[in-house]
PDB file of C-alpha atoms and ligand atoms in Angstrom:
ATOM      1  CA  MET A  29     -12.947  61.131  25.788  1.00 90.00           C
ATOM      2  CA  LEU A  30     -14.612  62.331  22.580  1.00 94.00           C
ATOM      3  CA  THR A  31     -14.688  60.228  19.360  1.00 96.00           C
ATOM      4  CA  VAL A  32     -16.040  61.806  16.079  1.00 94.00           C
ATOM      5  CA  ARG A  33     -16.152  60.520  12.395  1.00 94.00           C
ATOM      6  CA  ALA A  34     -14.843  62.692   9.679  1.00 96.00           C
ATOM      7  CA  PRO A  35     -16.563  61.555   6.513  1.00 96.00           C
ATOM      8  CA  ALA A  36     -14.959  61.781   2.932  1.00 98.00           C
ATOM      9  CA  LYS A  37     -16.784  63.661   0.151  1.00 98.00           C
ATOM     10  CA  ILE A  38     -17.163  63.047  -3.540  1.00 98.00           C
ATOM     11  CA  ASN A  39     -17.888  65.642  -6.110  1.00 98.00           C
ATOM     12  CA  LEU A  40     -21.062  64.887  -8.168  1.00 98.00           C
ATOM     13  CA  SER A  41     -20.066  67.990 -10.236  1.00 98.00           C
ATOM     14  CA  LEU A  42     -17.434  70.612 -10.226  1.00 98.00           C
ATOM     15  CA  GLU A  43     -16.934  73.529 -12.505  1.00 98.00           C
ATOM     16  CA  VAL A  44     -14.370  76.444 -12.644  1.00 98.00           C
ATOM     17  CA  LEU A  45     -15.766  79.686 -13.492  1.00 98.00           C
ATOM     18  CA  GLY A  46     -12.596  81.645 -13.584  1.00 98.00           C
ATOM     19  CA  ARG A  47      -9.550  82.838 -11.918  1.00 98.00           C
ATOM     20  CA  ARG A  48      -9.842  85.281  -9.127  1.00 97.00           C
ATOM     21  CA  THR A  49      -7.384  88.140  -8.110  1.00 97.00           C
ATOM     22  CA  ASP A  50      -6.491  86.468  -4.748  1.00 96.00           C
ATOM     23  CA  GLY A  51      -5.042  83.440  -6.643  1.00 95.00           C
ATOM     24  CA  TYR A  52      -8.064  81.100  -5.923  1.00 98.00           C
ATOM     25  CA  HIS A  53     -10.583  79.776  -8.621  1.00 98.00           C
ATOM     26  CA  GLU A  54     -14.173  80.699  -8.592  1.00 98.00           C
ATOM     27  CA  LEU A  55     -16.157  77.450  -8.325  1.00 98.00           C
ATOM     28  CA  ILE A  56     -19.367  75.950  -8.494  1.00 98.00           C
ATOM     29  CA  SER A  57     -19.641  72.389  -7.140  1.00 98.00           C
ATOM     30  CA  VAL A  58     -21.966  69.719  -5.656  1.00 98.00           C
ATOM     31  CA  MET A  59     -20.463  67.632  -2.971  1.00 97.00           C
ATOM     32  CA  GLN A  60     -21.799  64.405  -1.040  1.00 96.00           C
ATOM     33  CA  THR A  61     -20.339  62.763   1.950  1.00 96.00           C
ATOM     34  CA  VAL A  62     -20.069  59.223   1.900  1.00 97.00           C
ATOM     35  CA  THR A  63     -19.543  56.032   4.065  1.00 96.00           C
ATOM     36  CA  LEU A  64     -15.724  56.415   4.396  1.00 98.00           C
ATOM     37  CA  TRP A  65     -14.463  58.057   7.291  1.00 97.00           C
ATOM     38  CA  ASP A  66     -11.434  58.930   9.558  1.00 97.00           C
ATOM     39  CA  THR A  67     -11.860  58.694  13.311  1.00 97.00           C
ATOM     40  CA  LEU A  68     -10.581  61.161  15.595  1.00 97.00           C
ATOM     41  CA  GLN A  69     -10.419  60.852  19.262  1.00 97.00           C
ATOM     42  CA  PHE A  70      -9.895  63.846  21.763  1.00 97.00           C
ATOM     43  CA  LYS A  71      -8.836  63.831  25.397  1.00 96.00           C
ATOM     44  CA  PRO A  72      -8.331  66.709  27.775  1.00 94.00           C
ATOM     45  CA  HIS A  73      -4.453  67.085  28.100  1.00 95.00           C
ATOM     46  CA  SER A  74      -2.161  69.824  29.661  1.00 93.00           C
ATOM     47  CA  ALA A  75      -0.292  70.055  26.297  1.00 95.00           C
ATOM     48  CA  VAL A  76      -1.371  69.518  22.621  1.00 96.00           C
ATOM     49  CA  THR A  77      -0.173  66.181  21.304  1.00 96.00           C
ATOM     50  CA  MET A  78      -1.157  64.215  18.316  1.00 97.00           C
ATOM     51  CA  THR A  79      -0.658  60.527  16.916  1.00 96.00           C
ATOM     52  CA  CYS A  80      -1.846  59.297  13.649  1.00 96.00           C
ATOM     53  CA  SER A  81      -2.245  55.746  12.396  1.00 96.00           C
ATOM     54  CA  ASP A  82      -0.506  56.670   9.052  1.00 93.00           C
ATOM     55  CA  ALA A  83       3.066  57.090   9.692  1.00 88.00           C
ATOM     56  CA  GLN A  84       3.736  58.692   6.462  1.00 87.00           C
ATOM     57  CA  LEU A  85       1.309  61.752   7.358  1.00 88.00           C
ATOM     58  CA  GLY A  86       3.349  64.560   9.252  1.00 82.00           C
ATOM     59  CA  VAL A  87       1.772  65.465  12.354  1.00 85.00           C
ATOM     60  CA  ALA A  88       3.148  69.050  12.503  1.00 82.00           C
ATOM     61  CA  GLY A  89       1.798  70.280   9.239  1.00 84.00           C
ATOM     62  CA  ASN A  90      -1.398  68.443   9.563  1.00 93.00           C
ATOM     63  CA  LEU A  91      -4.774  70.484   9.204  1.00 97.00           C
ATOM     64  CA  VAL A  92      -5.911  68.927  12.685  1.00 98.00           C
ATOM     65  CA  MET A  93      -2.919  70.610  14.488  1.00 97.00           C
ATOM     66  CA  GLY A  94      -3.638  73.934  12.468  1.00 97.00           C
ATOM     67  CA  ALA A  95      -7.287  73.784  13.627  1.00 98.00           C
ATOM     68  CA  ILE A  96      -5.991  73.484  17.166  1.00 97.00           C
ATOM     69  CA  ARG A  97      -3.733  76.394  16.905  1.00 97.00           C
ATOM     70  CA  LEU A  98      -6.333  78.331  15.325  1.00 97.00           C
ATOM     71  CA  VAL A  99      -8.948  77.780  18.147  1.00 97.00           C
ATOM     72  CA  LYS A 100      -6.520  78.075  20.871  1.00 97.00           C
ATOM     73  CA  ASN A 101      -5.260  81.447  19.536  1.00 96.00           C
ATOM     74  CA  LYS A 102      -8.747  82.821  19.135  1.00 96.00           C
ATOM     75  CA  TYR A 103     -10.402  81.878  22.395  1.00 96.00           C
ATOM     76  CA  HIS A 104      -6.910  82.163  24.349  1.00 96.00           C
ATOM     77  CA  VAL A 105      -7.418  78.611  25.582  1.00 95.00           C
ATOM     78  CA  ALA A 106      -4.546  77.447  28.143  1.00 95.00           C
ATOM     79  CA  ALA A 107      -5.672  73.880  28.232  1.00 95.00           C
ATOM     80  CA  GLY A 108      -4.280  71.408  25.803  1.00 95.00           C
ATOM     81  CA  CYS A 109      -5.721  68.303  24.397  1.00 97.00           C
ATOM     82  CA  SER A 110      -4.397  64.810  22.986  1.00 97.00           C
ATOM     83  CA  VAL A 111      -5.559  63.810  19.581  1.00 97.00           C
ATOM     84  CA  HIS A 112      -5.417  60.438  17.768  1.00 97.00           C
ATOM     85  CA  LEU A 113      -6.356  60.442  14.140  1.00 97.00           C
ATOM     86  CA  GLU A 114      -7.068  56.916  12.548  1.00 97.00           C
ATOM     87  CA  LYS A 115      -6.664  57.533   8.866  1.00 97.00           C
ATOM     88  CA  CYS A 116      -8.896  55.433   6.522  1.00 98.00           C
ATOM     89  CA  ILE A 117      -9.493  58.152   3.779  1.00 98.00           C
ATOM     90  CA  PRO A 118      -6.531  58.206   1.304  1.00 97.00           C
ATOM     91  CA  SER A 119      -4.732  61.519   1.327  1.00 96.00           C
ATOM     92  CA  ALA A 120      -4.351  63.880  -1.662  1.00 95.00           C
ATOM     93  CA  ALA A 121      -6.897  61.780  -3.308  1.00 98.00           C
ATOM     94  CA  GLY A 122      -9.803  64.420  -3.931  1.00 98.00           C
ATOM     95  CA  LEU A 123     -11.821  62.929  -1.322  1.00 98.00           C
ATOM     96  CA  GLY A 124     -11.402  65.839   1.253  1.00 98.00           C
ATOM     97  CA  GLY A 125      -9.961  63.813   4.196  1.00 97.00           C
ATOM     98  CA  GLY A 126      -7.851  66.520   5.570  1.00 97.00           C
ATOM     99  CA  SER A 127     -10.449  69.045   5.183  1.00 98.00           C
ATOM    100  CA  SER A 128     -12.993  66.913   7.059  1.00 97.00           C
ATOM    101  CA  ASP A 129     -10.625  66.049   9.788  1.00 97.00           C
ATOM    102  CA  ALA A 130     -10.014  69.983  10.278  1.00 98.00           C
ATOM    103  CA  ALA A 131     -13.842  70.461  10.559  1.00 97.00           C
ATOM    104  CA  ALA A 132     -14.323  67.391  12.959  1.00 96.00           C
ATOM    105  CA  THR A 133     -11.479  68.950  15.081  1.00 97.00           C
ATOM    106  CA  LEU A 134     -13.443  72.417  15.360  1.00 97.00           C
ATOM    107  CA  VAL A 135     -16.426  71.000  16.219  1.00 95.00           C
ATOM    108  CA  SER A 136     -14.781  68.712  18.888  1.00 96.00           C
ATOM    109  CA  LEU A 137     -12.555  71.455  20.459  1.00 97.00           C
ATOM    110  CA  ALA A 138     -15.709  73.562  20.921  1.00 96.00           C
ATOM    111  CA  ARG A 139     -17.180  70.854  22.873  1.00 95.00           C
ATOM    112  CA  LEU A 140     -14.092  69.704  24.858  1.00 96.00           C
ATOM    113  CA  TRP A 141     -13.206  73.320  25.869  1.00 96.00           C
ATOM    114  CA  ASN A 142     -16.874  74.426  26.405  1.00 95.00           C
ATOM    115  CA  LEU A 143     -16.513  77.189  23.821  1.00 95.00           C
ATOM    116  CA  ASP A 144     -19.418  79.539  22.986  1.00 91.00           C
ATOM    117  CA  MET A 145     -18.710  79.302  19.306  1.00 91.00           C
ATOM    118  CA  ASP A 146     -21.642  80.666  17.000  1.00 91.00           C
ATOM    119  CA  CYS A 147     -22.102  79.430  13.343  1.00 90.00           C
ATOM    120  CA  ALA A 148     -20.537  82.427  11.655  1.00 92.00           C
ATOM    121  CA  THR A 149     -17.497  81.783  13.757  1.00 94.00           C
ATOM    122  CA  PHE A 150     -17.268  78.194  12.934  1.00 93.00           C
ATOM    123  CA  ILE A 151     -17.605  78.927   9.036  1.00 95.00           C
ATOM    124  CA  ASP A 152     -14.843  81.637   9.504  1.00 96.00           C
ATOM    125  CA  LEU A 153     -12.545  79.484  11.255  1.00 97.00           C
ATOM    126  CA  ALA A 154     -13.177  76.582   8.685  1.00 97.00           C
ATOM    127  CA  ALA A 155     -12.615  78.853   5.719  1.00 97.00           C
ATOM    128  CA  ASP A 156      -9.326  79.937   7.087  1.00 97.00           C
ATOM    129  CA  LEU A 157      -8.315  76.374   7.255  1.00 98.00           C
ATOM    130  CA  GLY A 158      -9.209  75.541   3.502  1.00 97.00           C
ATOM    131  CA  SER A 159     -11.793  76.024   0.834  1.00 97.00           C
ATOM    132  CA  ASP A 160     -13.378  72.816   1.409  1.00 96.00           C
ATOM    133  CA  VAL A 161     -13.613  72.834   5.430  1.00 97.00           C
ATOM    134  CA  PRO A 162     -16.984  74.725   5.641  1.00 97.00           C
ATOM    135  CA  PHE A 163     -18.709  71.944   3.591  1.00 96.00           C
ATOM    136  CA  PHE A 164     -17.754  69.458   6.399  1.00 96.00           C
ATOM    137  CA  LEU A 165     -19.506  71.385   9.098  1.00 94.00           C
ATOM    138  CA  CYS A 166     -22.800  70.636   7.325  1.00 87.00           C
ATOM    139  CA  SER A 167     -21.970  67.460   5.412  1.00 86.00           C
ATOM    140  CA  GLY A 168     -24.622  65.401   3.754  1.00 92.00           C
ATOM    141  CA  SER A 169     -25.344  66.959   0.195  1.00 94.00           C
ATOM    142  CA  ALA A 170     -24.615  70.714  -0.628  1.00 96.00           C
ATOM    143  CA  LEU A 171     -23.931  73.052  -3.220  1.00 97.00           C
ATOM    144  CA  LEU A 172     -20.641  74.940  -2.915  1.00 98.00           C
ATOM    145  CA  GLN A 173     -19.688  78.407  -4.576  1.00 98.00           C
ATOM    146  CA  GLY A 174     -17.152  81.045  -4.232  1.00 98.00           C
ATOM    147  CA  ARG A 175     -13.687  79.374  -3.735  1.00 98.00           C
ATOM    148  CA  GLY A 176     -15.707  76.500  -2.055  1.00 97.00           C
ATOM    149  CA  GLU A 177     -16.534  78.168   1.189  1.00 96.00           C
ATOM    150  CA  ARG A 178     -19.998  79.477   0.348  1.00 96.00           C
ATOM    151  CA  VAL A 179     -22.327  76.336   1.477  1.00 96.00           C
ATOM    152  CA  THR A 180     -26.002  75.684   0.613  1.00 96.00           C
ATOM    153  CA  SER A 181     -27.338  72.459   2.064  1.00 94.00           C
ATOM    154  CA  LEU A 182     -29.278  70.343  -0.370  1.00 94.00           C
ATOM    155  CA  PRO A 183     -31.870  67.757   0.693  1.00 90.00           C
ATOM    156  CA  SER A 184     -30.724  64.144   0.579  1.00 82.00           C
ATOM    157  CA  GLY A 185     -30.674  62.394  -2.872  1.00 73.00           C
ATOM    158  CA  GLY A 186     -31.815  59.035  -1.530  1.00 77.00           C
ATOM    159  CA  ARG A 187     -29.360  56.193  -1.272  1.00 84.00           C
ATOM    160  CA  ASN A 188     -26.928  55.807  -3.901  1.00 93.00           C
ATOM    161  CA  TRP A 189     -24.085  53.604  -4.282  1.00 97.00           C
ATOM    162  CA  TYR A 190     -20.448  54.299  -5.582  1.00 98.00           C
ATOM    163  CA  LEU A 191     -17.282  52.501  -6.339  1.00 98.00           C
ATOM    164  CA  LEU A 192     -14.297  54.673  -5.395  1.00 98.00           C
ATOM    165  CA  VAL A 193     -11.105  53.719  -7.075  1.00 98.00           C
ATOM    166  CA  LYS A 194      -7.706  55.440  -6.639  1.00 98.00           C
ATOM    167  CA  PRO A 195      -4.523  54.706  -8.715  1.00 97.00           C
ATOM    168  CA  PRO A 196      -1.384  54.692  -6.587  1.00 96.00           C
ATOM    169  CA  LEU A 197      -0.821  58.471  -6.942  1.00 96.00           C
ATOM    170  CA  ARG A 198      -0.826  61.493  -4.656  1.00 94.00           C
ATOM    171  CA  VAL A 199      -2.248  64.405  -6.317  1.00 97.00           C
ATOM    172  CA  PRO A 200      -1.980  68.067  -4.867  1.00 96.00           C
ATOM    173  CA  ALA A 201      -4.829  70.221  -5.641  1.00 97.00           C
ATOM    174  CA  SER A 202      -2.678  73.146  -5.827  1.00 97.00           C
ATOM    175  CA  ALA A 203      -0.667  71.386  -8.744  1.00 97.00           C
ATOM    176  CA  VAL A 204      -3.993  70.754 -10.643  1.00 98.00           C
ATOM    177  CA  PHE A 205      -5.265  74.435 -10.272  1.00 98.00           C
ATOM    178  CA  ALA A 206      -1.936  75.832 -11.145  1.00 98.00           C
ATOM    179  CA  ALA A 207      -1.952  73.775 -14.447  1.00 98.00           C
ATOM    180  CA  LEU A 208      -5.653  74.586 -15.208  1.00 98.00           C
ATOM    181  CA  PRO A 209      -6.015  76.305 -18.490  1.00 98.00           C
ATOM    182  CA  SER A 210      -8.638  78.916 -19.181  1.00 98.00           C
ATOM    183  CA  SER A 211     -10.027  76.644 -21.883  1.00 98.00           C
ATOM    184  CA  SER A 212     -11.357  74.338 -18.955  1.00 98.00           C
ATOM    185  CA  TRP A 213     -13.571  77.213 -17.462  1.00 98.00           C
ATOM    186  CA  THR A 214     -17.433  76.859 -17.898  1.00 98.00           C
ATOM    187  CA  SER A 215     -20.557  78.663 -17.034  1.00 98.00           C
ATOM    188  CA  GLY A 216     -21.635  76.409 -14.066  1.00 98.00           C
ATOM    189  CA  SER A 217     -24.955  75.473 -15.803  1.00 98.00           C
ATOM    190  CA  ALA A 218     -24.209  71.607 -15.701  1.00 98.00           C
ATOM    191  CA  THR A 219     -23.578  71.793 -11.882  1.00 98.00           C
ATOM    192  CA  ALA A 220     -26.468  74.114 -11.250  1.00 98.00           C
ATOM    193  CA  ALA A 221     -28.698  71.290 -13.120  1.00 98.00           C
ATOM    194  CA  VAL A 222     -27.316  68.620 -10.837  1.00 97.00           C
ATOM    195  CA  ALA A 223     -28.270  70.671  -7.824  1.00 97.00           C
ATOM    196  CA  GLN A 224     -31.811  71.499  -9.215  1.00 96.00           C
ATOM    197  CA  CYS A 225     -32.342  67.782  -9.922  1.00 94.00           C
ATOM    198  CA  ILE A 226     -31.579  66.882  -6.309  1.00 93.00           C
ATOM    199  CA  ARG A 227     -33.919  69.686  -5.035  1.00 93.00           C
ATOM    200  CA  THR A 228     -36.867  68.927  -7.192  1.00 91.00           C
ATOM    201  CA  HIS A 229     -36.529  65.040  -7.903  1.00 86.00           C
ATOM    202  CA  GLY A 230     -34.482  64.013  -4.970  1.00 83.00           C
ATOM    203  CA  GLU A 231     -32.468  62.182  -7.746  1.00 85.00           C
ATOM    204  CA  VAL A 232     -28.437  62.154  -7.841  1.00 87.00           C
ATOM    205  CA  ARG A 233     -26.640  62.269 -11.090  1.00 92.00           C
ATOM    206  CA  PHE A 234     -23.151  63.386 -12.176  1.00 97.00           C
ATOM    207  CA  GLY A 235     -22.398  66.821 -14.088  1.00 98.00           C
ATOM    208  CA  ILE A 236     -18.934  67.663 -15.308  1.00 98.00           C
ATOM    209  CA  ASN A 237     -15.585  68.038 -13.499  1.00 98.00           C
ATOM    210  CA  GLY A 238     -13.619  70.862 -15.169  1.00 98.00           C
ATOM    211  CA  LEU A 239     -10.562  69.754 -13.476  1.00 98.00           C
ATOM    212  CA  GLN A 240     -10.554  66.177 -15.086  1.00 98.00           C
ATOM    213  CA  GLU A 241      -8.681  66.976 -18.200  1.00 98.00           C
ATOM    214  CA  THR A 242      -5.900  68.555 -16.468  1.00 98.00           C
ATOM    215  CA  VAL A 243      -5.399  65.815 -14.082  1.00 98.00           C
ATOM    216  CA  PHE A 244      -5.241  63.353 -17.157  1.00 98.00           C
ATOM    217  CA  ARG A 245      -2.685  65.571 -18.795  1.00 98.00           C
ATOM    218  CA  LEU A 246      -0.484  65.688 -15.596  1.00 98.00           C
ATOM    219  CA  TYR A 247      -0.961  62.199 -14.641  1.00 98.00           C
ATOM    220  CA  PRO A 248      -1.629  59.832 -17.571  1.00 98.00           C
ATOM    221  CA  GLU A 249      -2.119  56.890 -15.440  1.00 97.00           C
ATOM    222  CA  ALA A 250      -5.290  58.535 -14.071  1.00 98.00           C
ATOM    223  CA  ARG A 251      -6.844  58.517 -17.374  1.00 98.00           C
ATOM    224  CA  THR A 252      -5.962  54.648 -17.731  1.00 97.00           C
ATOM    225  CA  CYS A 253      -7.534  53.961 -14.697  1.00 97.00           C
ATOM    226  CA  TYR A 254     -10.582  56.310 -15.322  1.00 98.00           C
ATOM    227  CA  GLU A 255     -11.188  54.462 -18.767  1.00 98.00           C
ATOM    228  CA  MET A 256     -10.992  51.378 -16.909  1.00 97.00           C
ATOM    229  CA  VAL A 257     -13.681  52.227 -14.447  1.00 98.00           C
ATOM    230  CA  ARG A 258     -15.895  53.836 -17.075  1.00 98.00           C
ATOM    231  CA  SER A 259     -15.980  50.490 -19.041  1.00 97.00           C
ATOM    232  CA  LEU A 260     -17.867  49.010 -15.787  1.00 97.00           C
ATOM    233  CA  ALA A 261     -20.229  52.011 -15.555  1.00 97.00           C
ATOM    234  CA  PRO A 262     -20.697  53.795 -18.825  1.00 95.00           C
ATOM    235  CA  GLY A 263     -22.050  57.447 -18.519  1.00 94.00           C
ATOM    236  CA  ARG A 264     -21.897  57.173 -14.653  1.00 96.00           C
ATOM    237  CA  THR A 265     -18.189  57.764 -13.848  1.00 98.00           C
ATOM    238  CA  ILE A 266     -16.240  61.004 -12.793  1.00 98.00           C
ATOM    239  CA  ILE A 267     -13.081  62.154 -11.070  1.00 98.00           C
ATOM    240  CA  SER A 268     -13.513  63.526  -7.529  1.00 98.00           C
ATOM    241  CA  GLY A 269     -12.337  67.021  -6.901  1.00 98.00           C
ATOM    242  CA  SER A 270      -8.839  67.196  -8.112  1.00 98.00           C
ATOM    243  CA  GLY A 271      -8.351  63.366  -8.324  1.00 96.00           C
ATOM    244  CA  PRO A 272      -7.100  61.135  -8.803  1.00 98.00           C
ATOM    245  CA  THR A 273     -10.032  59.058  -7.115  1.00 98.00           C
ATOM    246  CA  ILE A 274     -12.624  57.938  -9.667  1.00 98.00           C
ATOM    247  CA  VAL A 275     -16.212  57.577  -8.674  1.00 98.00           C
ATOM    248  CA  ALA A 276     -18.669  55.328 -10.429  1.00 98.00           C
ATOM    249  CA  ALA A 277     -22.362  55.420  -9.427  1.00 97.00           C
ATOM    250  CA  PHE A 278     -24.498  52.138  -9.202  1.00 96.00           C
ATOM    251  CA  SER A 279     -28.231  51.620  -8.060  1.00 93.00           C
ATOM    252  CA  THR A 280     -27.393  48.925  -5.990  1.00 95.00           C
ATOM    253  CA  GLN A 281     -24.501  47.786  -3.393  1.00 97.00           C
ATOM    254  CA  GLN A 282     -24.311  44.396  -5.257  1.00 98.00           C
ATOM    255  CA  GLU A 283     -23.555  46.065  -8.523  1.00 97.00           C
ATOM    256  CA  ALA A 284     -20.903  48.319  -7.025  1.00 98.00           C
ATOM    257  CA  VAL A 285     -19.422  45.232  -5.360  1.00 98.00           C
ATOM    258  CA  HIS A 286     -19.480  43.301  -8.554  1.00 98.00           C
ATOM    259  CA  ALA A 287     -17.629  45.952 -10.439  1.00 98.00           C
ATOM    260  CA  GLN A 288     -15.097  46.092  -7.580  1.00 97.00           C
ATOM    261  CA  GLY A 289     -14.353  42.338  -7.944  1.00 96.00           C
ATOM    262  CA  ILE A 290     -13.368  42.891 -11.696  1.00 96.00           C
ATOM    263  CA  LEU A 291     -10.792  45.373 -10.973  1.00 96.00           C
ATOM    264  CA  PRO A 292      -7.163  44.523 -10.593  1.00 91.00           C
ATOM    265  CA  ARG A 293      -6.990  45.365  -6.958  1.00 79.00           C
ATOM    266  CA  GLU A 294      -3.427  44.707  -6.205  1.00 87.00           C
ATOM    267  CA  GLN A 295      -2.521  47.913  -7.930  1.00 88.00           C
ATOM    268  CA  LEU A 296      -5.883  49.991  -6.872  1.00 97.00           C
ATOM    269  CA  TRP A 297      -7.321  51.428  -3.706  1.00 97.00           C
ATOM    270  CA  THR A 298     -11.026  50.633  -4.047  1.00 98.00           C
ATOM    271  CA  HIS A 299     -14.041  51.212  -1.737  1.00 98.00           C
ATOM    272  CA  VAL A 300     -17.811  50.616  -2.022  1.00 98.00           C
ATOM    273  CA  ALA A 301     -19.665  53.433  -0.300  1.00 98.00           C
ATOM    274  CA  CYS A 302     -23.142  55.105  -0.029  1.00 96.00           C
ATOM    275  CA  ASP A 303     -24.362  58.708   0.781  1.00 94.00           C
ATOM    276  CA  PHE A 304     -23.676  59.357   4.276  1.00 91.00           C
ATOM    277  CA  GLN A 305     -25.050  62.161   6.709  1.00 83.00           C
ATOM    278  CA  PRO A 306     -23.311  62.336  10.022  1.00 75.00           C
ATOM    279  CA  PRO A 307     -25.228  62.615  13.280  1.00 69.00           C
ATOM    280  CA  GLY A 308     -26.815  65.962  14.102  1.00 58.00           C
ATOM    281  CA  TRP A 309     -24.468  66.968  16.990  1.00 48.00           C
ATOM    282  CA  GLN A 310     -21.551  67.077  14.516  1.00 56.00           C
ATOM    283  CA  THR A 311     -23.298  69.443  12.265  1.00 59.00           C
ATOM    284  CA  PRO A 312     -23.275  72.912  13.872  1.00 61.00           C
ATOM    285  CA  CYS A 313     -24.395  74.907  10.766  1.00 58.00           C
ATOM    286  CA  ALA A 314     -26.921  72.577   9.368  1.00 52.00           C
TER     287      ALA A 314
HETATM  288  O1  C5P B  14      -8.248  76.194   0.051  1.00 60.19           O
HETATM  289  P1  C5P B  14      -7.325  75.131  -0.054  1.00 60.19           P
HETATM  290  O2  C5P B  14      -6.007  75.400   0.637  1.00 60.19           O
HETATM  291  O3  C5P B  14      -7.752  73.797   0.225  1.00 60.19           O
HETATM  292  O4  C5P B  14      -6.611  75.017  -1.500  1.00 60.19           O
HETATM  293  C1  C5P B  14      -5.645  74.465  -1.889  1.00 60.19           C
HETATM  294  C2  C5P B  14      -5.204  74.970  -3.148  1.00 60.19           C
HETATM  295  O5  C5P B  14      -5.992  74.668  -4.155  1.00 60.19           O
HETATM  296  C3  C5P B  14      -4.886  76.469  -3.132  1.00 60.19           C
HETATM  297  O6  C5P B  14      -3.645  77.061  -2.720  1.00 60.19           O
HETATM  298  C4  C5P B  14      -5.107  76.819  -4.435  1.00 60.19           C
HETATM  299  O7  C5P B  14      -3.963  76.804  -5.313  1.00 60.19           O
HETATM  300  C5  C5P B  14      -5.948  75.872  -5.016  1.00 60.19           C
HETATM  301  N1  C5P B  14      -7.540  76.256  -5.035  1.00 60.19           N
HETATM  302  C6  C5P B  14      -7.824  77.276  -6.026  1.00 60.19           C
HETATM  303  N2  C5P B  14      -9.124  77.703  -5.995  1.00 60.19           N
HETATM  304  C7  C5P B  14     -10.033  77.295  -5.144  1.00 60.19           C
HETATM  305  C8  C5P B  14      -9.709  76.190  -4.376  1.00 60.19           C
HETATM  306  C9  C5P B  14      -8.198  75.843  -4.247  1.00 60.19           C
HETATM  307  O8  C5P B  14      -6.960  77.645  -7.057  1.00 60.19           O
HETATM  308  N3  C5P B  14     -11.296  77.450  -5.310  1.00 60.19           N
END
């Protein structure tokens, strides 16, 4: 049996540069994997079967099944596998859980089925599955460009602590991008500065999130929650990806846990995390 962790990501900065002719948006973003993960267990099996701890998540349309179909077709694999997905990362939350599960599946299948998959093939298959999936082949800290599939690893920015707070909403990324006005497009310089700061000083700071105002317009409850979190970490709060998860940065675990204790947790999902780099074997393209 093969057991892998698929970590969540946060966006330290995300800017939309414009709309492309293929319907996607041109982005620049800095992402960081954190200590929150789904766990996947793969076993050799004659057919393809999947179970999931979250009964609300459909198995057929899951990106894990999409990754299995893609690899089977590409390499004409006759064998099957059984997969169990233990879900801890909230879905449709801006934390990249589905994308991370898909990347972990690609890496696991290459091992399970002894496939001679080179780095370029990993990246191509990952990009076919979703714009964020290639990032999770490397994980850690990285600069993302293009529609998100062009990934440049960044050095570790040390140990930073984050409080993640999610209001009870599911936000599909497609809805946020579809409603994004061109007035939210920016030059990318704030995100480039965040990447530069990590490179030269090993320091993590937040930039801007060009999707944030659109998320707030579509989901006013997200703004209310953001304001509440911001009052606990002024100047150190940002929405992750297309939301609605809000991230606040703290220098110590104690400060993050203290802020977590102040929030009305019966209405909100909260989690204290720090930066996380998965073990080397899980990162074929690092
Ligand atoms: O690539 P992925 O399937 O994860 O993207 C989900 C949706 O988010 C796309 O269908 C598209 O509507 C939107 N998107 C976008 N520009 C990007 C990434 C995603 O418009 N760079």
